[in-house]
PDB file of C-alpha atoms and ligand atoms in Angstrom:
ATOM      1  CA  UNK A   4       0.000   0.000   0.000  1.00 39.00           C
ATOM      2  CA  UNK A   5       1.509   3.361  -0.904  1.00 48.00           C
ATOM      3  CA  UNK A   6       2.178   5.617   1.990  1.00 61.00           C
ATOM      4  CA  UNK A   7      -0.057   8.292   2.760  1.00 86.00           C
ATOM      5  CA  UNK A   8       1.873  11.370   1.752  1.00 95.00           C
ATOM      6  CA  UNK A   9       2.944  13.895   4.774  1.00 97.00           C
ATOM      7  CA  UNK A  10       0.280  16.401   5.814  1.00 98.00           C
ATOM      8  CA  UNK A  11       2.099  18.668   8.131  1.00 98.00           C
ATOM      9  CA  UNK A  12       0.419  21.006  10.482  1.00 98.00           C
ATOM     10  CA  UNK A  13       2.977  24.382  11.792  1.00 98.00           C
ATOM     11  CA  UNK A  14       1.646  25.062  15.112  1.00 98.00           C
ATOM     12  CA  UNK A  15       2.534  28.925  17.903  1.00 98.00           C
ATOM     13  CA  UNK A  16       0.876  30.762  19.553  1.00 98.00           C
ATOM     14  CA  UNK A  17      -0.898  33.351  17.745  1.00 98.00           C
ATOM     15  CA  UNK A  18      -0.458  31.931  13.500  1.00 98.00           C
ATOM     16  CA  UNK A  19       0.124  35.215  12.628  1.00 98.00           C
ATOM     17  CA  UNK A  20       4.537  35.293  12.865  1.00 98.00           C
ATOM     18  CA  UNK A  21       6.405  32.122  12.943  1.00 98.00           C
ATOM     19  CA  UNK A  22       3.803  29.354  11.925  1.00 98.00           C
ATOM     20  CA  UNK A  23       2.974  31.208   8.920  1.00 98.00           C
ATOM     21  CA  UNK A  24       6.555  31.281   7.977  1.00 98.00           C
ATOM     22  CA  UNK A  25       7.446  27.621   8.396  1.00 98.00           C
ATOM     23  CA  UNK A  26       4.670  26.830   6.457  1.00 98.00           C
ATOM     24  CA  UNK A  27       5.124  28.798   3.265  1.00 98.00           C
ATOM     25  CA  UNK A  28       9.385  27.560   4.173  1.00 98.00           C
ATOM     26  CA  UNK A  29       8.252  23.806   4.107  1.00 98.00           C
ATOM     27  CA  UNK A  30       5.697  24.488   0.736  1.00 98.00           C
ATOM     28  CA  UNK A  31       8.408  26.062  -1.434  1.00 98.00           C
ATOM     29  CA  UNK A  32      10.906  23.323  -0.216  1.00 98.00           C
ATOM     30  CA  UNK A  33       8.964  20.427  -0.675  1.00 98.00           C
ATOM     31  CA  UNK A  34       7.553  21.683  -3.867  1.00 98.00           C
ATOM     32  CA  UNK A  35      11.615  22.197  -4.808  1.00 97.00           C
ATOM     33  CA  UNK A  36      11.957  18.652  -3.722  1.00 97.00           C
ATOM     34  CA  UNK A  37       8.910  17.567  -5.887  1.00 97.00           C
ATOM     35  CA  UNK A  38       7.521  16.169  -2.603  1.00 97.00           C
ATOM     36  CA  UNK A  39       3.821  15.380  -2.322  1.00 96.00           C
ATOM     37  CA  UNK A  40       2.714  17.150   0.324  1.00 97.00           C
ATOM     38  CA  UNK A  41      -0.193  18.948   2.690  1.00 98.00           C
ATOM     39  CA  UNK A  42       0.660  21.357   4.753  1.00 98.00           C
ATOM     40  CA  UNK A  43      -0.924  24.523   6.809  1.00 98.00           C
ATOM     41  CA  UNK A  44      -0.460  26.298   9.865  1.00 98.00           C
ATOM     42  CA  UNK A  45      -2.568  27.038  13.388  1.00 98.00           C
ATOM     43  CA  UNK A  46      -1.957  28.959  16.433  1.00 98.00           C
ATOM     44  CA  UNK A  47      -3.172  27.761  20.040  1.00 98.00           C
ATOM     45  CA  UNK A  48      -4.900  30.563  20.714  1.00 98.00           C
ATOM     46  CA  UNK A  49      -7.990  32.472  19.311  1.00 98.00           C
ATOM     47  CA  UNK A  50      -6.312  35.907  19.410  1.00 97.00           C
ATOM     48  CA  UNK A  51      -5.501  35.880  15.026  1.00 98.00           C
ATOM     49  CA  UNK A  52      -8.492  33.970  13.704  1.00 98.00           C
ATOM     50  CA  UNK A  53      -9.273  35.480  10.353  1.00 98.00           C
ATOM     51  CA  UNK A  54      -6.199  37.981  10.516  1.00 98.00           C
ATOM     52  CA  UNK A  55      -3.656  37.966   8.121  1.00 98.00           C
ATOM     53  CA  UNK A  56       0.316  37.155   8.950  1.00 98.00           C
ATOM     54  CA  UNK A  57       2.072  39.953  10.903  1.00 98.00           C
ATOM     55  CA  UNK A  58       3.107  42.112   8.112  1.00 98.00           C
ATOM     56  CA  UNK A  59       7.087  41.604   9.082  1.00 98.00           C
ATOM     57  CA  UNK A  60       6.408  38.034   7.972  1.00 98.00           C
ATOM     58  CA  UNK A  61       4.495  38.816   4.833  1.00 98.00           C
ATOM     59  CA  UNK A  62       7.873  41.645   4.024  1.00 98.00           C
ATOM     60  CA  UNK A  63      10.578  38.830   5.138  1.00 98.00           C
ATOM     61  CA  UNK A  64       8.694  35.862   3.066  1.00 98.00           C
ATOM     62  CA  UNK A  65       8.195  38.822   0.098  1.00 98.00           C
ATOM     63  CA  UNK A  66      12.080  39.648   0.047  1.00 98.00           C
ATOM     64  CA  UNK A  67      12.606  35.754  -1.028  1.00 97.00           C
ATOM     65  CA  UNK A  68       9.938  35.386  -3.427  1.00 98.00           C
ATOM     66  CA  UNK A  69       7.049  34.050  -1.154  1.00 98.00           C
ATOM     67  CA  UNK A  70       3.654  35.574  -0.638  1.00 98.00           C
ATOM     68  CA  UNK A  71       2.073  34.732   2.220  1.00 98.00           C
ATOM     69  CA  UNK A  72      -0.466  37.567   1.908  1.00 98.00           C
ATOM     70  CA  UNK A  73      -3.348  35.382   1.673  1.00 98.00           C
ATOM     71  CA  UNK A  74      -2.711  32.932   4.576  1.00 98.00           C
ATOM     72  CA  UNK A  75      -5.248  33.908   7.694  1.00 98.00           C
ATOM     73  CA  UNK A  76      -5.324  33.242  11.043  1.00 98.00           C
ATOM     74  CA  UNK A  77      -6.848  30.182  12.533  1.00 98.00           C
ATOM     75  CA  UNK A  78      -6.804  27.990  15.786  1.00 98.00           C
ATOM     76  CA  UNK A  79      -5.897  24.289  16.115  1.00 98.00           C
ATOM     77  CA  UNK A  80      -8.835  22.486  16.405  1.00 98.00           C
ATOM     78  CA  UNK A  81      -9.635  18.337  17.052  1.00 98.00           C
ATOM     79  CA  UNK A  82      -9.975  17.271  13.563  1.00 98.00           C
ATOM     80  CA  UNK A  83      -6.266  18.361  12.999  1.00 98.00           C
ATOM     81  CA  UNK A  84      -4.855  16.019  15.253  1.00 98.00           C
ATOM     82  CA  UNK A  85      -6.458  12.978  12.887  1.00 98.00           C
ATOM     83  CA  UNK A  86      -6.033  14.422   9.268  1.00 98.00           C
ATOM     84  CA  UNK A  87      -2.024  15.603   9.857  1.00 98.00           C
ATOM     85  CA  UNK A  88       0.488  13.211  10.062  1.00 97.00           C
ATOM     86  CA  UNK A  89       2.767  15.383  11.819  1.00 98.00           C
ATOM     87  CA  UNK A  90       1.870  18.313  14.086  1.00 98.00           C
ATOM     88  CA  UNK A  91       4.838  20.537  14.481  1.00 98.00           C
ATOM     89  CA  UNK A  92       5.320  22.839  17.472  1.00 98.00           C
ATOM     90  CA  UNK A  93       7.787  26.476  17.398  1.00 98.00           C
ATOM     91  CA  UNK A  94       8.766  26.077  20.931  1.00 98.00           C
ATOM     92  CA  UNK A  95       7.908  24.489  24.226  1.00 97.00           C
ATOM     93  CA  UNK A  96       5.201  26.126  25.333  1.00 98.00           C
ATOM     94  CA  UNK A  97       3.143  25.456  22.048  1.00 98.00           C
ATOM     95  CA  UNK A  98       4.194  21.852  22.247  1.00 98.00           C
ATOM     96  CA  UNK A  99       2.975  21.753  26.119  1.00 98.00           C
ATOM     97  CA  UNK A 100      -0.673  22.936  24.530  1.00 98.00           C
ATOM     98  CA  UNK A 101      -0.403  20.752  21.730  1.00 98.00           C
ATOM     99  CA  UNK A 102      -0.108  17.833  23.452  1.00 98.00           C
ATOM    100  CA  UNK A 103      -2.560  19.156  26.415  1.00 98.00           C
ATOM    101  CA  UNK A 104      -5.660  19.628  23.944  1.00 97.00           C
ATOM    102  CA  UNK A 105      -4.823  16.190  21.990  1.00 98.00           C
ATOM    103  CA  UNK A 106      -8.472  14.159  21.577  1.00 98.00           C
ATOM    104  CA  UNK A 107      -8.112  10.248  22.727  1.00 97.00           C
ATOM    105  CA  UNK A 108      -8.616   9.171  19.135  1.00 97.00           C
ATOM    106  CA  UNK A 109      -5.263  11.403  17.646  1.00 98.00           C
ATOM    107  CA  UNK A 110      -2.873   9.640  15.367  1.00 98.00           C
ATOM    108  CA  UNK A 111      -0.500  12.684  14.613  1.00 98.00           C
ATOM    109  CA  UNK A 112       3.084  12.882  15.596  1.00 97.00           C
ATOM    110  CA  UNK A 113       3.218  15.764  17.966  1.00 98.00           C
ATOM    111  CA  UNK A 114       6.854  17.119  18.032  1.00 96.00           C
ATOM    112  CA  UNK A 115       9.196  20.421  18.474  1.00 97.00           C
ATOM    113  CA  UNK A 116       9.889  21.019  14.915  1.00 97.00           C
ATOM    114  CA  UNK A 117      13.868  21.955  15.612  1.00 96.00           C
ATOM    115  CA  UNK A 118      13.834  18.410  17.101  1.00 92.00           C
ATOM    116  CA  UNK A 119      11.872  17.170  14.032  1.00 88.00           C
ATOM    117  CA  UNK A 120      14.135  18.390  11.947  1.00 87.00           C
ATOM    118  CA  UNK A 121      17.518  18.596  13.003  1.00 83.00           C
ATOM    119  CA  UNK A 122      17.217  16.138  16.185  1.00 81.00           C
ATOM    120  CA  UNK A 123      17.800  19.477  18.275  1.00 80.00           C
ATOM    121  CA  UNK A 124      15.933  18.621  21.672  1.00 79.00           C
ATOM    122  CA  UNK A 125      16.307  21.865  23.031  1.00 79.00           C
ATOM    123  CA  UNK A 126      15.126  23.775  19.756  1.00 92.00           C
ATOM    124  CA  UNK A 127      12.972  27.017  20.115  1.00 96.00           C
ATOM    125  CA  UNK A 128      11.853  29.232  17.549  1.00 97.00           C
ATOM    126  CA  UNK A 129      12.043  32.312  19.688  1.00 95.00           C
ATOM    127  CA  UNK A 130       8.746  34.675  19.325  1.00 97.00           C
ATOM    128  CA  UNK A 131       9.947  37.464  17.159  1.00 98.00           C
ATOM    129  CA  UNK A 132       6.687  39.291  18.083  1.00 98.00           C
ATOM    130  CA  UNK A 133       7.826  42.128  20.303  1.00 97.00           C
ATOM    131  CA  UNK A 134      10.873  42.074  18.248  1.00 98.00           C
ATOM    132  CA  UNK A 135      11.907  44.253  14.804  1.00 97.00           C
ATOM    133  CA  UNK A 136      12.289  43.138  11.542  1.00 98.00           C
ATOM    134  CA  UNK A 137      15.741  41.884  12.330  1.00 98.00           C
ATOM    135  CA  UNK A 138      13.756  39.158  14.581  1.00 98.00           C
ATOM    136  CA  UNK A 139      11.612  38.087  11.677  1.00 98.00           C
ATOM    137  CA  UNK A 140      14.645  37.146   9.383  1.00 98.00           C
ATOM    138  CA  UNK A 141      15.958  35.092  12.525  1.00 97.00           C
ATOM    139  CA  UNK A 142      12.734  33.251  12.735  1.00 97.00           C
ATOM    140  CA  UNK A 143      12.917  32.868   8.916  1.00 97.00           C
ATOM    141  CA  UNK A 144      16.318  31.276   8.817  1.00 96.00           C
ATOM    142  CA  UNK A 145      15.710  29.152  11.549  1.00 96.00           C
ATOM    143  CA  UNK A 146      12.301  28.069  10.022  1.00 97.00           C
ATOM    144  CA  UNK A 147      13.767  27.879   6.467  1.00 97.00           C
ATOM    145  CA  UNK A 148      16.623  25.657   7.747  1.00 96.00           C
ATOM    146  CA  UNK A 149      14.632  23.036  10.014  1.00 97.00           C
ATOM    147  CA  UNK A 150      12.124  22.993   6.264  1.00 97.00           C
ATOM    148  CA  UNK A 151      15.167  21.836   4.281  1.00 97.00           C
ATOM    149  CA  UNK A 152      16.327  19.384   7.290  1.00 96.00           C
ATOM    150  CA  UNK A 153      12.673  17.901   7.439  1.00 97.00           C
ATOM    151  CA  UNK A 154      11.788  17.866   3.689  1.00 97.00           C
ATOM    152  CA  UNK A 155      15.319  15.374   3.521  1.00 96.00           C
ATOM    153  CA  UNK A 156      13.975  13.081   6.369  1.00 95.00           C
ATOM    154  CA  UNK A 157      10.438  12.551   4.582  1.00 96.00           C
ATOM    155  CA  UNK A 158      11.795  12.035   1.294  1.00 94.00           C
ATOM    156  CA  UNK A 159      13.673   8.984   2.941  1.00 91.00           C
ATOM    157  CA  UNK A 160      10.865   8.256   5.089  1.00 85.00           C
ATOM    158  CA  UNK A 161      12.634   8.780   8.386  1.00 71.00           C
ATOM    159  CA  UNK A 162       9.794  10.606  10.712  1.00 77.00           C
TER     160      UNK A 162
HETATM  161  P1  4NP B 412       3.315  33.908  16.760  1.00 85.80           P
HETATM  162  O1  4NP B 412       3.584  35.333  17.453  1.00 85.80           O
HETATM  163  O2  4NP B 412       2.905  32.965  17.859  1.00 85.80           O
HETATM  164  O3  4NP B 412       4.639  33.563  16.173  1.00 85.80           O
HETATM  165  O4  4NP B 412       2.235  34.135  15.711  1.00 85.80           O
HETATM  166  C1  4NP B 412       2.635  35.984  18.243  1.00 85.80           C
HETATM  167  C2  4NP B 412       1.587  36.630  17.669  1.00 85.80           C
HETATM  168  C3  4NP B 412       0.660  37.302  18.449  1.00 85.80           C
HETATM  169  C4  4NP B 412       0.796  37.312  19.820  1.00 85.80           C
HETATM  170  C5  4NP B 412       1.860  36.647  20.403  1.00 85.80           C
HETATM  171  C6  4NP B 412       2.771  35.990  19.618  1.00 85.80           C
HETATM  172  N1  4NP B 412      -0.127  38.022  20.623  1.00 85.80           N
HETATM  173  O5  4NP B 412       0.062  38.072  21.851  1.00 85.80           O
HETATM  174  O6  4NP B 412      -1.118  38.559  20.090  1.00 85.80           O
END
């Protein structure tokens, strides 16, 4: 039977600065890749539904060719925890209400995507929120690099 293909849900706090970013990250690199893929991105809290990203995301993600204009806010919800294989946290905190909220009948892996990716336990995506512009282009490296690591592992089926 073939594999189902990865369906991989980006998961902070408010969907509106990093998870946004990994997302679009992981879409451009496993369309690069030519790997079949679904992918999105929540927050774990209401605060963003039906906002679009921060605009220091939407300028960082412009400056290399992505627009993420059109992505909106939304909140994790129970039916994501059955129809994504993977469930990917930015930091500690969002894993911690990831895993707190999970329904009885989940089949996701529920991870820290820097530990995902790169096998880095102690991996945070730092909230660039109350930070500057310079902050967003950390969290896009950092998001942009654990994409690449992560796109490699599926497309040898190691996650
Ligand atoms: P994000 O950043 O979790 O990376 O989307 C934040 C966005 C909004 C808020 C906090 C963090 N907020 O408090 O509204």
């Amino acid at each position: 039977m073939k594999p189902e293909n990865p369906a991989i849900l980006f998961v902070c706090l408010g969907n509106i600065c990093r998870s946004p970013l990994a997302e679009a990250a992981f879409r451009a690199a496993a369309t690069a890749a030519g790997l079949a893929h679904h992918t999105d991105s929540a927050g774990t809290a209401a605060y963003h539904v039906g906002d679009p990203p921060d605009s220091r995301s939407v300028t960082v993600a412009a400056s290399y060719g992505i627009d993420i204009s059109s992505y909106r806010g939304r909140q994790i919800c129970a039916q994501d925890y059955r129809s994504f294989t993977h469930i990917l946290a930015l930091d500690r905190a969002n894993l911690a209400d990831i895993r707190r909220h999970a329904p009885a009948d989940s089949t996701a892996k529920i991870a820290l995507l820097l530990d995902m990716a790169d096998g880095n336990e102690d991996g945070e995506v730092a909230d660039p929120y109350y930070g500057d512009l310079a902050d967003f282009e950390t969290t896009w490296s950092a998001v942009r690099r654990a994409a690449d690591a992560l796109v490699a592992k599926l497309l040898v089926g190691r996650t």
